[in-house]
XYZ file of C-alpha atoms in Angstrom:
197
model
C -134.436 -109.083 -52.085
C -137.984 -108.534 -50.882
C -140.424 -111.212 -49.875
C -143.518 -111.554 -52.034
C -146.565 -113.787 -51.869
C -145.269 -116.253 -54.495
C -141.960 -116.755 -52.651
C -143.743 -117.149 -49.327
C -146.166 -119.677 -50.842
C -143.289 -121.802 -52.147
C -141.462 -121.641 -48.801
C -144.601 -122.726 -46.905
C -145.420 -125.536 -49.348
C -141.886 -126.954 -49.152
C -141.843 -126.514 -45.367
C -145.064 -128.304 -44.447
C -147.394 -128.343 -47.446
C -149.713 -131.083 -48.647
C -147.708 -132.584 -51.490
C -150.117 -135.291 -52.634
C -153.641 -136.594 -52.017
C -154.284 -140.276 -52.689
C -157.416 -142.385 -52.295
C -156.647 -145.940 -51.176
C -159.177 -148.517 -50.057
C -161.942 -145.956 -49.842
C -160.043 -143.548 -47.576
C -158.219 -140.351 -48.483
C -154.552 -139.953 -47.541
C -152.819 -136.585 -47.436
C -149.046 -136.600 -47.854
C -146.961 -133.794 -46.393
C -143.599 -132.224 -47.146
C -142.430 -133.210 -43.638
C -142.765 -136.659 -42.040
C -144.703 -137.225 -38.833
C -144.713 -140.057 -36.296
C -147.916 -142.022 -36.843
C -149.094 -139.319 -39.286
C -150.339 -137.222 -36.335
C -148.925 -133.920 -37.699
C -148.882 -131.897 -34.457
C -146.958 -128.953 -35.927
C -148.780 -125.725 -36.767
C -147.080 -123.060 -38.862
C -147.952 -119.421 -38.192
C -146.668 -116.565 -40.327
C -146.129 -113.009 -39.106
C -145.802 -110.582 -42.029
C -145.232 -106.889 -42.641
C -144.698 -105.014 -45.894
C -145.333 -108.057 -48.110
C -147.092 -107.187 -51.368
C -150.648 -108.531 -51.729
C -150.796 -109.556 -48.060
C -152.070 -107.442 -45.161
C -149.778 -107.094 -42.150
C -150.565 -109.470 -39.309
C -150.268 -113.069 -38.188
C -151.683 -115.945 -40.214
C -152.154 -119.674 -39.627
C -150.967 -121.744 -42.610
C -153.810 -123.998 -43.770
C -152.055 -127.076 -45.106
C -154.853 -128.831 -46.982
C -155.871 -125.918 -49.184
C -152.504 -124.088 -49.117
C -153.947 -120.846 -47.780
C -153.420 -118.390 -44.940
C -156.084 -117.780 -42.280
C -155.799 -114.444 -40.507
C -155.255 -114.782 -36.748
C -154.411 -111.187 -35.798
C -154.358 -108.034 -37.894
C -153.282 -105.616 -35.187
C -149.730 -104.308 -34.879
C -147.640 -107.382 -34.129
C -144.033 -106.492 -34.893
C -143.076 -104.566 -31.760
C -144.560 -107.246 -29.456
C -142.874 -109.987 -31.530
C -139.478 -108.270 -31.342
C -139.956 -107.815 -27.585
C -140.962 -111.478 -27.158
C -137.688 -112.472 -28.852
C -135.539 -110.213 -26.623
C -134.995 -107.723 -29.494
C -133.124 -110.248 -31.623
C -131.822 -108.350 -34.678
C -133.032 -111.023 -37.116
C -136.635 -110.492 -35.961
C -136.200 -106.725 -36.129
C -134.855 -106.899 -39.718
C -137.240 -109.548 -41.100
C -140.518 -108.889 -42.915
C -141.632 -112.512 -42.422
C -141.306 -114.621 -39.287
C -142.554 -118.205 -39.079
C -143.642 -119.472 -35.674
C -143.807 -123.247 -35.254
C -146.033 -124.630 -32.516
C -147.199 -128.085 -31.479
C -150.783 -129.048 -30.748
C -150.063 -131.548 -27.972
C -153.185 -133.693 -28.183
C -152.593 -134.600 -31.829
C -149.651 -136.753 -30.729
C -150.642 -137.425 -27.109
C -153.878 -139.304 -27.857
C -151.790 -142.045 -29.467
C -148.402 -141.763 -27.756
C -149.575 -140.499 -24.335
C -146.681 -139.029 -22.315
C -144.280 -139.737 -25.184
C -146.386 -137.541 -27.448
C -144.327 -134.556 -26.329
C -141.188 -136.142 -27.782
C -142.966 -136.979 -31.031
C -144.176 -133.376 -31.330
C -140.609 -132.109 -30.909
C -139.271 -134.576 -33.478
C -142.006 -133.758 -35.992
C -141.482 -130.018 -35.577
C -137.764 -130.579 -36.113
C -138.525 -132.102 -39.524
C -140.679 -129.094 -40.441
C -137.925 -126.733 -39.268
C -135.323 -128.644 -41.300
C -137.433 -128.196 -44.427
C -137.797 -124.469 -43.720
C -134.051 -123.984 -43.251
C -133.467 -125.709 -46.618
C -136.345 -124.027 -48.503
C -135.699 -120.407 -47.499
C -132.342 -120.005 -49.335
C -133.955 -121.237 -52.565
C -136.037 -118.040 -52.433
C -133.156 -115.770 -51.374
C -133.643 -115.804 -47.592
C -131.758 -117.078 -44.561
C -133.715 -118.719 -41.745
C -132.696 -117.883 -38.161
C -134.259 -120.502 -35.819
C -134.685 -118.963 -32.364
C -135.616 -120.871 -29.237
C -134.921 -118.015 -26.837
C -138.233 -116.189 -26.518
C -140.888 -115.453 -23.909
C -143.467 -118.166 -24.357
C -146.339 -116.261 -22.764
C -145.864 -113.280 -25.100
C -145.798 -115.492 -28.194
C -148.871 -117.374 -26.929
C -150.673 -114.058 -26.490
C -149.789 -112.998 -30.048
C -150.997 -116.319 -31.470
C -154.016 -116.438 -29.147
C -153.159 -120.006 -28.130
C -153.783 -121.867 -24.874
C -150.451 -123.294 -23.629
C -152.244 -126.388 -22.278
C -153.395 -127.133 -25.834
C -150.668 -125.714 -28.057
C -147.155 -124.493 -27.346
C -144.654 -122.397 -29.327
C -141.426 -124.279 -30.043
C -139.355 -122.136 -32.400
C -139.525 -118.661 -33.915
C -137.890 -118.374 -37.349
C -137.314 -114.948 -38.905
C -136.564 -115.030 -42.639
C -133.970 -112.427 -43.554
C -132.918 -111.508 -47.089
C -129.568 -113.132 -47.840
C -127.962 -109.771 -48.656
C -128.917 -108.544 -45.150
C -128.233 -111.758 -43.189
C -124.409 -111.369 -42.933
C -124.894 -108.078 -41.057
C -126.739 -109.826 -38.218
C -124.238 -110.710 -35.486
C -124.430 -114.115 -33.837
C -125.712 -113.718 -30.298
C -124.311 -115.766 -27.403
C -126.568 -118.360 -25.852
C -127.932 -117.256 -22.512
C -126.841 -119.402 -19.568
C -129.707 -120.766 -17.541
C -129.952 -119.886 -13.832
C -129.167 -123.515 -12.960
C -125.933 -123.333 -14.984
C -124.940 -120.131 -13.165
C -125.723 -121.784 -9.856
C -123.512 -124.800 -10.681
C -120.657 -122.493 -11.647
C -120.969 -120.645 -8.358
C -121.140 -123.818 -6.255
């Protein structure tokens, strides 16, 4: 099946949306679909789209509080995104790719050097929601951690000292997903070195 704006909206809301707003003791509390250590919410969700009805091609930043998409880049993004992900077939076949990043300072101001771990844990919760939500709309999520950080940062226009990409997740229609072969994990140079030693 094809992705449309309604399906994408439901996937995003279940992945990291604002599920409830409550006023308690004079302050407003926003509840999210995914938990976060200390309610710091370091994870940002970007959405690269092409050929989705009622949505211009480009990269968007998901705005949690008002459940909207803010355009980040409207230039051609697919070829650079495929290249950044080493031509992974899931990226090449997808019309929607979610890119999860962490804004380091959101967690670091409270947790200092341990903020990095909290950001990874929090992003893992968001990713878990995405992997569960996508099939409800007829899509398979392919979480990829093998990508060229600097190319993804350039696409998102982010400063790596402030915000870093953690996982790239193409959404592929479930009727297409079985045709995508599993790719072997690449051995790191240090692993190769240990084998040779």
